[in-house]
Amino acid sequence: MLKRSFLLYDRGLNNEFDMTTLRYIHHDQLSESISCLDGLTSGDIVLMIESRSEFTRVKHHKKKIAFWISAMRHFADSLRKKGHEVLYHSLDHAQSADAFLPEISRIVQDKNMSEVVFTEPSDYLTLQKILSWKADVSVTVTMRPDNRFLCSQDEFKTWAGSKKQLRMEFFYREMRKRHAILMDKDQPIGGQWNFDSENRKPPKSGLTIPAPFSQPVDDISEQACRVANAEFPDHFGSVAPFYFAVTRAQALVALSSFIKQRLENFGHYQDAMIENEPWMYHSHISFYLNTGLLLPLECIRAAEHAYEHSGAPLNAVEGFIRQILGWREFVRGIYWLKMPDYAEENFLEAKRDLPAFYWTGATKMNCLKQCVTETHDHAYAHHIQRLMVLGNFALIAGLHPDAVNEWYHIVYADAYQWVELPNVTGMILFADGGFLGSKPYAASGAYINKMSDYCKNCHYNVKDKEGETACPFNYLYWDFLERNYDKLHKNQRMSMIYSTLRRMSPEKRKQIADDSQRFLEQLSMGDFD
């Protein structure tokens, strides 16, 4: 047996010798420009596996699995139509239930392959599995960087340096300069880097929200939906309606539809929430960015072009670009910089189990009911629903980071650990102690009432601060501050709110504690509904 060599971060094939290469495509790497396909020749084989173990390692939403299967099968077909040899294992294949590495070993031996090429996987655990591969593989194993991102791991590590805290805003400015996005020489267009202050309008009556992008379900997607229902019946969520773009051409149409129909109002209302309007003015392209059907720079340039040539407002364009060029790249950098320890962070020592209503939607809190129901039906919720409703409750109720991370990873079709973990651990739960964000994103019911119409149809009264009719967010917010006083009161961004807490009468603080204890005890017993 020949000794394997791992050629990490190789940026191209050595074409000096005629090599028969196996090129493995993970289910979230569906881009013909992905690095592992660079140098693809007629003698090479592209391998794709609908791995049951990968689909069930986390019990992903059924719609998410159906999307993966359909997009993978369409991608394989597109490669075949271009003359490439594709070896595709569907779920009913004998080896599909096995881990992908033993199957690669078998194929290498059976077909006498001389090299296996990967693009680095998106999650830490899979990377470690590949790097510790013990199978009898007498070939060169080459792993290439994931070229779908605009900041490499090494570049982010250099930027992070020895900083004790990292702030996305400063990273974002560097990325703007590096890629010359919305720049006038060395200055930002419009005279400022960030127009977020213009992007917090509450919903108003009479908004005309365009229908979201949807694609007729073709035979491949229909079969993928049947497979997801049949093979994963106990997984969360509903397959129908199936609305995804499943090819690159369709994803480009989805991007174009957003630019033409929704971008104009995206900025003003990106934080707004309306009952039975899950899509609002958001782009809904993270599904396609995170699977490779779209590339970040083309999305950024499309928005920039709309500003320069179609009159799209700068606050909307900058806000959209910031989500991709700033936040998306930033959280990926955090993930690879801090793993594996980041997955164990629990700065606030939160211990509570995830309530059942995160799965059922059976709660009298209408905001949570709306967000969970829409998540169940669509495998989607926009970022304020995730952060300031579902996440805010998880934070102030003291839910354990492991349970919350698992839930977010399961339920959203755009969720992969690299993007989910920093958003939940760092942004939502402040479980990293402030490495990613400068303060906990905790809020009372007043914020939800301002940014949504959810409170109008709620069992609880958002204006009541105490007692059984009060919105639980109101007293849980203050109780969260009390419970975590020792860890948070020195945070400069929390000083004003802690001053307010200290000025409260002992009687009021006791009422807050009593209401919170009552609610949390009922929550633990599952009988608060």
Coordinates of C-alpha atoms in Angstrom, one line a residue:
M1 CA 0.0 0.0 0.0
L2 CA 1.3 3.4 -1.0
K3 CA 1.4 6.1 1.6
R4 CA -1.2 8.7 1.1
S5 CA -0.2 12.3 0.8
F6 CA -2.6 15.1 1.7
L7 CA -1.9 18.1 -0.5
L8 CA -3.7 20.8 1.5
Y9 CA -4.9 24.0 -0.3
D10 CA -3.4 23.0 -3.7
R11 CA -4.7 25.6 -6.2
G12 CA -4.4 23.5 -9.4
L13 CA -3.8 20.2 -10.8
N14 CA -0.3 19.1 -11.9
N15 CA -0.9 18.3 -15.6
E16 CA 2.6 17.0 -16.2
F17 CA 1.3 13.4 -15.9
D18 CA -1.9 11.8 -17.2
M19 CA -3.9 11.1 -14.1
T20 CA -7.2 9.4 -13.6
T21 CA -8.9 11.5 -11.0
L22 CA -12.0 11.1 -8.8
R23 CA -13.5 14.4 -7.9
Y24 CA -16.0 14.4 -5.0
I25 CA -18.8 17.0 -4.8
H26 CA -20.4 17.6 -1.4
H27 CA -24.2 18.3 -1.5
D28 CA -23.5 22.0 -0.8
Q29 CA -20.9 22.5 -3.5
L30 CA -23.1 22.6 -6.6
S31 CA -21.0 25.1 -8.6
E32 CA -19.3 24.2 -11.9
S33 CA -16.5 26.7 -10.9
I34 CA -15.9 24.8 -7.6
S35 CA -12.2 24.3 -7.0
C36 CA -12.3 20.5 -7.1
L37 CA -13.5 20.6 -10.7
D38 CA -10.7 22.9 -11.8
G39 CA -8.8 21.0 -14.5
L40 CA -11.6 18.5 -15.0
T41 CA -10.7 16.3 -18.0
S42 CA -12.5 13.7 -20.0
G43 CA -10.9 10.8 -18.1
D44 CA -11.9 12.0 -14.7
I45 CA -15.0 10.8 -12.7
V46 CA -17.2 13.2 -10.7
L47 CA -18.7 11.4 -7.7
M48 CA -21.9 12.6 -5.9
I49 CA -23.6 10.7 -3.1
E50 CA -27.0 11.2 -1.5
S51 CA -25.5 10.1 1.8
R52 CA -28.1 9.0 4.3
S53 CA -25.7 9.4 7.1
E54 CA -25.0 13.0 6.1
F55 CA -28.8 13.7 5.8
T56 CA -29.5 12.2 9.3
R57 CA -26.4 13.3 11.2
V58 CA -28.6 16.3 11.8
K59 CA -32.3 15.6 11.3
H60 CA -32.7 18.2 8.6
H61 CA -36.1 19.7 7.6
K62 CA -37.8 17.5 5.0
K63 CA -38.0 20.4 2.6
K64 CA -34.3 21.0 3.0
I65 CA -33.5 17.4 2.1
A66 CA -35.8 17.5 -0.9
F67 CA -34.0 20.7 -2.1
W68 CA -30.6 19.1 -1.7
I69 CA -31.7 16.0 -3.6
S70 CA -33.3 17.9 -6.5
A71 CA -30.4 20.4 -6.8
M72 CA -27.8 17.6 -6.7
R73 CA -29.6 15.5 -9.4
H74 CA -30.0 18.6 -11.6
F75 CA -26.4 19.4 -11.1
A76 CA -25.3 15.9 -12.0
D77 CA -27.4 16.1 -15.2
S78 CA -25.9 19.4 -16.2
L79 CA -22.4 17.9 -15.9
R80 CA -23.4 14.9 -17.9
K81 CA -24.8 17.1 -20.7
K82 CA -21.5 18.8 -20.9
G83 CA -19.8 15.4 -21.5
H84 CA -18.4 14.7 -18.1
E85 CA -18.6 11.3 -16.5
V86 CA -20.7 11.4 -13.3
L87 CA -21.0 8.6 -10.8
Y88 CA -24.2 9.3 -8.8
H89 CA -25.4 7.3 -5.8
S90 CA -29.0 8.1 -5.0
L91 CA -30.5 7.1 -1.6
D92 CA -31.7 3.8 -3.0
H93 CA -28.2 2.8 -4.0
A94 CA -26.7 0.0 -2.0
Q95 CA -23.9 2.2 -0.6
S96 CA -25.9 5.4 0.0
A97 CA -26.5 4.6 3.6
D98 CA -22.8 4.4 4.3
A99 CA -20.4 7.2 5.1
F100 CA -19.0 8.7 1.9
L101 CA -15.4 8.0 2.7
P102 CA -15.6 4.2 2.7
E103 CA -17.5 4.4 -0.6
I104 CA -14.8 6.6 -2.1
S105 CA -12.2 4.0 -1.0
R106 CA -14.2 1.3 -2.7
I107 CA -14.5 3.2 -6.0
V108 CA -10.8 4.1 -5.9
Q109 CA -9.9 0.5 -5.6
D110 CA -12.4 -0.8 -8.1
K111 CA -11.6 1.8 -10.8
N112 CA -7.9 2.0 -10.1
M113 CA -8.0 5.8 -9.6
S114 CA -4.7 7.6 -9.0
E115 CA -6.0 10.8 -7.3
V116 CA -9.0 12.0 -5.3
V117 CA -9.7 15.7 -5.2
F118 CA -11.9 17.5 -2.7
T119 CA -12.9 21.0 -2.1
E120 CA -12.7 21.6 1.6
P121 CA -16.0 20.8 3.2
S122 CA -18.1 23.5 4.9
D123 CA -18.1 22.0 8.3
Y124 CA -15.3 21.2 10.8
L125 CA -16.3 17.6 11.5
T126 CA -16.3 16.5 7.9
L127 CA -13.0 18.1 7.4
Q128 CA -11.5 16.2 10.3
K129 CA -13.0 13.0 8.9
I130 CA -11.3 13.5 5.6
L131 CA -8.0 14.5 7.2
S132 CA -8.0 11.4 9.4
W133 CA -9.1 9.0 6.7
K134 CA -7.9 5.6 7.7
A135 CA -9.1 3.6 4.7
D136 CA -6.8 1.7 2.3
V137 CA -6.4 4.5 -0.2
S138 CA -3.2 4.2 -2.2
V139 CA -3.6 7.5 -4.0
T140 CA -2.8 11.1 -3.6
V141 CA -5.6 13.0 -1.8
T142 CA -5.8 16.7 -2.7
M143 CA -7.9 19.2 -0.8
R144 CA -8.5 22.6 -2.3
P145 CA -9.8 25.8 -0.7
D146 CA -13.5 26.6 -1.1
N147 CA -13.3 29.3 -3.8
R148 CA -16.9 30.4 -3.4
F149 CA -16.0 32.9 -0.7
L150 CA -14.4 36.3 -1.0
C151 CA -12.2 36.1 2.1
S152 CA -10.0 33.0 2.6
Q153 CA -9.5 31.4 6.0
D154 CA -5.9 32.6 6.0
E155 CA -6.9 36.2 5.1
F156 CA -9.4 36.3 7.8
K157 CA -6.9 34.9 10.4
T158 CA -4.5 37.6 9.4
W159 CA -7.2 40.3 9.8
A160 CA -8.2 38.9 13.2
G161 CA -4.7 38.9 14.4
S162 CA -4.6 38.9 18.2
K163 CA -7.8 40.9 18.6
K164 CA -9.8 40.0 21.8
Q165 CA -13.0 41.0 20.1
L166 CA -13.9 41.1 16.4
R167 CA -16.3 43.5 14.9
M168 CA -18.0 42.9 11.6
E169 CA -18.2 46.6 10.7
F170 CA -14.4 47.0 10.5
F171 CA -14.0 43.7 8.6
Y172 CA -16.8 44.9 6.2
R173 CA -15.0 48.1 5.5
E174 CA -11.8 46.2 4.6
M175 CA -13.8 44.0 2.3
R176 CA -15.4 47.0 0.6
K177 CA -12.0 48.4 -0.1
R178 CA -10.4 45.1 -1.2
H179 CA -13.1 44.4 -3.7
A180 CA -13.9 48.0 -4.7
I181 CA -17.6 47.7 -3.8
L182 CA -19.7 50.9 -3.6
M183 CA -16.4 52.9 -3.4
D184 CA -15.4 56.3 -4.8
K185 CA -11.7 55.9 -4.8
D186 CA -10.9 55.3 -1.2
Q187 CA -14.2 56.6 0.2
P188 CA -17.6 54.9 0.5
I189 CA -20.2 56.1 -1.9
G190 CA -22.7 58.3 -0.1
G191 CA -20.2 59.4 2.4
Q192 CA -20.8 56.7 5.0
W193 CA -20.1 53.0 5.3
N194 CA -23.4 51.9 6.8
F195 CA -27.0 53.1 6.2
D196 CA -28.5 50.8 8.8
S197 CA -30.2 53.7 10.6
E198 CA -32.4 54.1 7.6
N199 CA -33.3 50.4 7.5
R200 CA -35.5 50.0 10.6
K201 CA -38.9 51.1 9.5
P202 CA -41.8 49.3 11.2
P203 CA -44.4 47.8 8.9
K204 CA -47.2 50.1 7.7
S205 CA -50.6 49.3 6.3
G206 CA -51.0 49.1 2.6
L207 CA -47.7 47.6 1.8
T208 CA -47.7 45.7 -1.5
I209 CA -45.4 42.7 -1.1
P210 CA -44.4 40.9 -4.3
A211 CA -45.0 37.2 -4.5
P212 CA -41.8 35.3 -3.7
F213 CA -39.9 33.5 -6.4
S214 CA -41.2 30.0 -7.1
Q215 CA -40.4 27.5 -9.8
P216 CA -42.8 24.9 -11.3
V217 CA -42.0 21.5 -9.8
D218 CA -40.4 19.3 -12.5
D219 CA -40.1 15.5 -12.5
I220 CA -36.8 15.6 -10.6
S221 CA -38.1 17.8 -7.9
E222 CA -41.3 15.9 -7.6
Q223 CA -39.3 12.7 -7.2
A224 CA -37.1 14.4 -4.6
C225 CA -40.1 15.5 -2.6
R226 CA -41.5 11.9 -2.6
V227 CA -38.1 10.6 -1.5
A228 CA -37.8 13.1 1.4
N229 CA -41.3 12.2 2.6
A230 CA -40.8 8.5 2.3
E231 CA -37.3 8.2 3.6
F232 CA -37.4 10.8 6.4
P233 CA -41.0 10.7 7.7
D234 CA -40.1 11.7 11.3
H235 CA -38.1 14.8 10.3
F236 CA -39.4 18.2 11.0
G237 CA -41.4 20.2 8.5
S238 CA -43.5 20.0 5.4
V239 CA -42.2 19.3 1.9
A240 CA -45.0 21.2 0.2
P241 CA -45.1 23.8 -1.1
F242 CA -41.8 23.2 -2.9
Y243 CA -40.7 26.6 -4.3
F244 CA -36.9 26.3 -4.7
A245 CA -34.7 27.1 -7.6
V246 CA -32.9 23.9 -8.2
T247 CA -30.5 24.8 -11.1
R248 CA -28.1 27.7 -11.5
A249 CA -30.2 29.2 -14.3
Q250 CA -33.2 29.2 -12.0
A251 CA -31.2 30.7 -9.1
L252 CA -30.1 33.5 -11.4
V253 CA -33.8 34.2 -12.2
A254 CA -34.5 34.3 -8.4
L255 CA -31.7 36.8 -8.0
S256 CA -33.0 38.9 -10.9
S257 CA -36.5 38.8 -9.5
F258 CA -35.3 40.2 -6.1
I259 CA -33.3 43.0 -7.7
K260 CA -36.3 44.0 -9.9
Q261 CA -39.2 43.5 -7.5
R262 CA -38.0 43.7 -3.9
L263 CA -34.7 45.4 -3.5
E264 CA -36.3 48.9 -3.6
N265 CA -38.1 48.3 -0.3
F266 CA -35.7 45.8 1.2
G267 CA -33.7 48.4 3.0
H268 CA -36.6 50.2 4.8
Y269 CA -38.5 47.1 5.8
Q270 CA -35.8 44.5 6.3
D271 CA -36.5 44.4 10.0
A272 CA -40.3 44.5 9.7
M273 CA -42.6 41.5 10.4
I274 CA -46.2 41.0 9.3
E275 CA -48.5 38.2 10.3
N276 CA -48.8 35.6 7.4
E277 CA -46.2 37.4 5.3
P278 CA -43.1 35.3 5.8
W279 CA -41.2 36.6 2.8
M280 CA -41.5 40.3 3.0
Y281 CA -38.9 42.1 0.9
H282 CA -36.0 39.8 1.5
S283 CA -34.0 38.2 -1.2
H284 CA -34.4 34.5 -0.3
I285 CA -31.2 33.7 -2.1
S286 CA -29.2 32.3 0.8
F287 CA -30.4 28.9 -0.1
Y288 CA -28.6 29.2 -3.4
L289 CA -25.5 31.0 -2.2
N290 CA -24.9 28.3 0.5
T291 CA -25.2 25.5 -2.0
G292 CA -23.1 27.1 -4.8
L293 CA -25.9 27.8 -7.3
L294 CA -25.1 31.5 -6.9
L295 CA -21.8 33.1 -6.2
P296 CA -21.4 36.0 -3.8
L297 CA -19.7 38.5 -6.0
E298 CA -22.3 38.2 -8.8
C299 CA -25.1 38.9 -6.3
I300 CA -23.2 41.9 -5.0
R301 CA -22.5 43.2 -8.5
A302 CA -26.1 42.8 -9.4
A303 CA -27.2 45.0 -6.6
E304 CA -24.4 47.6 -7.2
H305 CA -25.5 47.7 -10.9
A306 CA -29.1 48.3 -9.8
Y307 CA -27.9 51.3 -7.8
E308 CA -25.8 52.7 -10.6
H309 CA -28.2 52.1 -13.5
S310 CA -31.7 51.5 -12.2
G311 CA -32.1 54.0 -9.4
A312 CA -32.1 51.4 -6.6
P313 CA -31.8 53.3 -3.2
L314 CA -28.4 53.3 -1.7
N315 CA -29.6 52.3 1.8
A316 CA -31.2 49.1 0.4
V317 CA -28.3 48.2 -1.9
E318 CA -25.7 48.8 0.9
G319 CA -27.7 46.8 3.4
F320 CA -28.1 43.9 1.0
I321 CA -24.4 43.9 0.1
R322 CA -23.4 44.2 3.8
Q323 CA -25.3 40.9 4.5
I324 CA -23.2 39.1 1.9
L325 CA -19.8 40.9 1.8
G326 CA -19.8 41.7 5.5
W327 CA -21.8 39.4 7.7
R328 CA -21.7 36.1 5.6
E329 CA -17.9 36.3 5.1
F330 CA -17.5 37.4 8.7
V331 CA -19.3 34.5 10.4
R332 CA -17.5 32.0 8.2
G333 CA -14.2 33.5 9.3
I334 CA -15.3 33.3 12.9
Y335 CA -16.3 29.6 12.5
W336 CA -13.0 28.4 11.1
L337 CA -11.0 30.7 13.4
K338 CA -12.6 29.4 16.6
M339 CA -13.6 25.8 15.9
P340 CA -13.7 23.3 17.5
D341 CA -13.9 25.1 20.9
Y342 CA -16.6 27.5 19.6
A343 CA -19.2 24.7 19.6
E344 CA -18.8 24.4 23.4
E345 CA -19.2 28.0 24.3
N346 CA -21.8 28.8 27.0
F347 CA -20.7 32.1 28.6
L348 CA -24.0 32.8 30.3
E349 CA -24.3 29.2 31.6
A350 CA -27.7 28.7 30.1
K351 CA -29.2 25.3 31.0
R352 CA -32.9 25.2 30.0
D353 CA -34.2 22.6 27.5
L354 CA -35.8 23.7 24.3
P355 CA -39.6 24.1 24.7
A356 CA -41.8 21.8 22.7
F357 CA -43.5 24.8 20.9
Y358 CA -40.3 25.3 18.9
W359 CA -41.4 22.1 17.1
T360 CA -45.2 22.4 17.3
G361 CA -45.9 26.2 17.3
A362 CA -48.4 25.5 20.1
T363 CA -48.0 28.6 22.2
K364 CA -50.1 31.6 23.2
M365 CA -47.3 33.9 22.3
N366 CA -48.4 34.9 18.8
C367 CA -45.0 36.1 17.6
L368 CA -43.4 32.8 18.4
K369 CA -46.4 30.8 16.9
Q370 CA -46.1 32.8 13.7
C371 CA -42.4 32.3 13.3
V372 CA -42.4 28.6 14.2
T373 CA -45.3 27.8 11.9
E374 CA -43.7 29.6 9.0
T375 CA -40.4 27.9 9.7
H376 CA -42.2 24.5 9.6
D377 CA -44.0 25.3 6.4
H378 CA -41.2 27.0 4.5
A379 CA -37.9 26.0 6.1
Y380 CA -37.3 29.8 6.1
A381 CA -37.7 32.8 8.4
H382 CA -36.1 36.1 7.8
H383 CA -33.2 37.3 10.0
I384 CA -35.2 39.5 12.4
Q385 CA -37.7 36.6 13.0
R386 CA -34.7 34.4 13.7
L387 CA -32.8 36.9 15.9
M388 CA -35.4 39.1 17.7
V389 CA -38.3 36.6 18.1
L390 CA -37.1 33.0 18.2
G391 CA -33.6 33.9 19.2
N392 CA -34.5 36.6 21.7
F393 CA -36.8 34.2 23.5
A394 CA -34.1 31.6 23.6
L395 CA -31.7 34.1 25.1
I396 CA -33.9 35.6 27.8
A397 CA -35.4 32.3 28.8
G398 CA -31.9 30.8 29.2
L399 CA -32.1 27.9 26.7
H400 CA -29.0 25.8 26.4
P401 CA -26.8 26.6 23.3
D402 CA -26.6 23.0 22.2
A403 CA -30.3 22.7 21.9
V404 CA -30.8 26.0 20.2
N405 CA -27.9 25.4 17.8
E406 CA -29.3 22.0 16.8
W407 CA -32.8 23.5 16.2
Y408 CA -31.5 26.3 13.9
H409 CA -29.3 23.8 12.0
I410 CA -32.3 21.5 11.5
V411 CA -35.1 23.8 10.5
Y412 CA -33.7 26.2 7.9
A413 CA -32.9 25.3 4.4
D414 CA -30.0 27.7 4.3
A415 CA -28.5 26.5 7.6
Y416 CA -25.1 24.8 7.6
Q417 CA -22.9 24.7 10.7
W418 CA -20.5 27.3 9.5
V419 CA -23.2 29.9 9.2
E420 CA -25.6 28.7 11.9
L421 CA -23.2 28.3 14.8
P422 CA -21.6 31.8 14.9
N423 CA -25.1 33.4 14.4
V424 CA -26.6 31.4 17.2
T425 CA -23.7 31.1 19.7
G426 CA -22.3 34.5 19.0
M427 CA -25.1 36.8 17.8
I428 CA -28.3 35.3 19.3
L429 CA -27.2 33.7 22.6
F430 CA -24.1 35.8 23.5
A431 CA -22.6 32.4 24.4
D432 CA -19.1 33.4 23.3
G433 CA -19.1 36.3 25.8
G434 CA -18.9 39.0 23.3
F435 CA -16.3 37.8 20.8
L436 CA -18.6 38.2 17.8
G437 CA -21.1 40.8 19.1
S438 CA -20.7 43.7 21.5
K439 CA -23.8 43.0 23.5
P440 CA -26.7 40.5 23.9
Y441 CA -29.6 41.1 21.5
A442 CA -32.2 41.0 24.3
A443 CA -35.4 42.9 24.0
S444 CA -38.8 43.2 25.6
G445 CA -42.1 42.9 23.9
A446 CA -42.0 46.6 23.0
Y447 CA -39.5 45.9 20.2
I448 CA -41.6 43.1 18.7
N449 CA -44.7 45.3 18.9
K450 CA -42.9 48.2 17.1
M451 CA -41.5 46.0 14.3
S452 CA -44.5 43.8 13.7
D453 CA -48.3 43.4 13.9
Y454 CA -48.0 40.1 15.9
C455 CA -49.1 41.6 19.2
K456 CA -52.5 42.6 17.9
N457 CA -53.6 39.0 17.9
C458 CA -51.8 37.7 20.9
H459 CA -53.3 36.2 24.0
Y460 CA -51.0 38.3 26.1
N461 CA -51.0 42.1 26.4
V462 CA -47.7 43.6 25.3
K463 CA -48.5 46.8 27.3
D464 CA -48.9 44.9 30.6
K465 CA -45.6 44.6 32.4
E466 CA -46.6 42.2 35.2
G467 CA -49.1 39.5 36.0
E468 CA -50.5 36.6 34.1
T469 CA -51.8 38.8 31.2
A470 CA -48.4 40.5 30.6
C471 CA -46.3 39.6 27.6
P472 CA -43.7 37.1 28.8
F473 CA -41.0 39.0 26.9
N474 CA -41.5 42.0 29.2
Y475 CA -40.7 40.4 32.5
L476 CA -38.3 37.8 31.1
Y477 CA -36.2 40.6 29.6
W478 CA -35.6 42.2 33.0
D479 CA -35.2 38.8 34.7
F480 CA -32.5 38.0 32.1
L481 CA -30.6 41.1 33.2
E482 CA -31.0 40.2 36.8
R483 CA -29.8 36.6 36.3
N484 CA -26.8 37.6 34.4
Y485 CA -25.9 40.8 36.3
D486 CA -22.4 39.6 37.3
K487 CA -21.5 38.8 33.7
L488 CA -23.1 41.7 31.9
H489 CA -23.3 44.8 34.1
K490 CA -19.8 46.0 33.2
N491 CA -20.6 45.9 29.5
Q492 CA -20.5 49.5 28.4
R493 CA -23.3 49.0 26.0
M494 CA -25.5 47.7 28.8
S495 CA -24.7 50.5 31.3
M496 CA -27.9 52.6 30.7
I497 CA -30.3 49.6 30.9
Y498 CA -28.6 48.4 34.1
S499 CA -29.0 51.9 35.6
T500 CA -32.7 51.6 34.9
L501 CA -32.8 48.2 36.5
R502 CA -31.1 49.5 39.6
R503 CA -33.6 52.4 39.9
M504 CA -36.5 50.0 40.1
S505 CA -38.2 49.5 43.4
P506 CA -37.6 46.3 45.3
E507 CA -41.3 45.5 45.0
K508 CA -41.2 45.8 41.2
R509 CA -38.0 43.7 41.0
K510 CA -39.6 41.0 43.1
Q511 CA -42.7 41.0 40.9
I512 CA -40.5 40.5 37.8
A513 CA -38.8 37.6 39.6
D514 CA -42.0 36.0 40.6
D515 CA -43.6 36.3 37.2
S516 CA -40.5 34.9 35.5
Q517 CA -40.2 32.0 37.9
R518 CA -43.9 31.2 37.4
F519 CA -43.6 31.3 33.6
L520 CA -40.3 29.4 33.4
E521 CA -41.6 26.6 35.7
Q522 CA -44.7 26.3 33.5
L523 CA -42.4 26.3 30.5
S524 CA -40.3 23.4 31.9
M525 CA -43.5 21.4 32.7
G526 CA -44.9 22.1 29.2
D527 CA -48.3 23.2 30.6
F528 CA -48.1 27.0 30.1
D529 CA -50.4 26.8 27.2

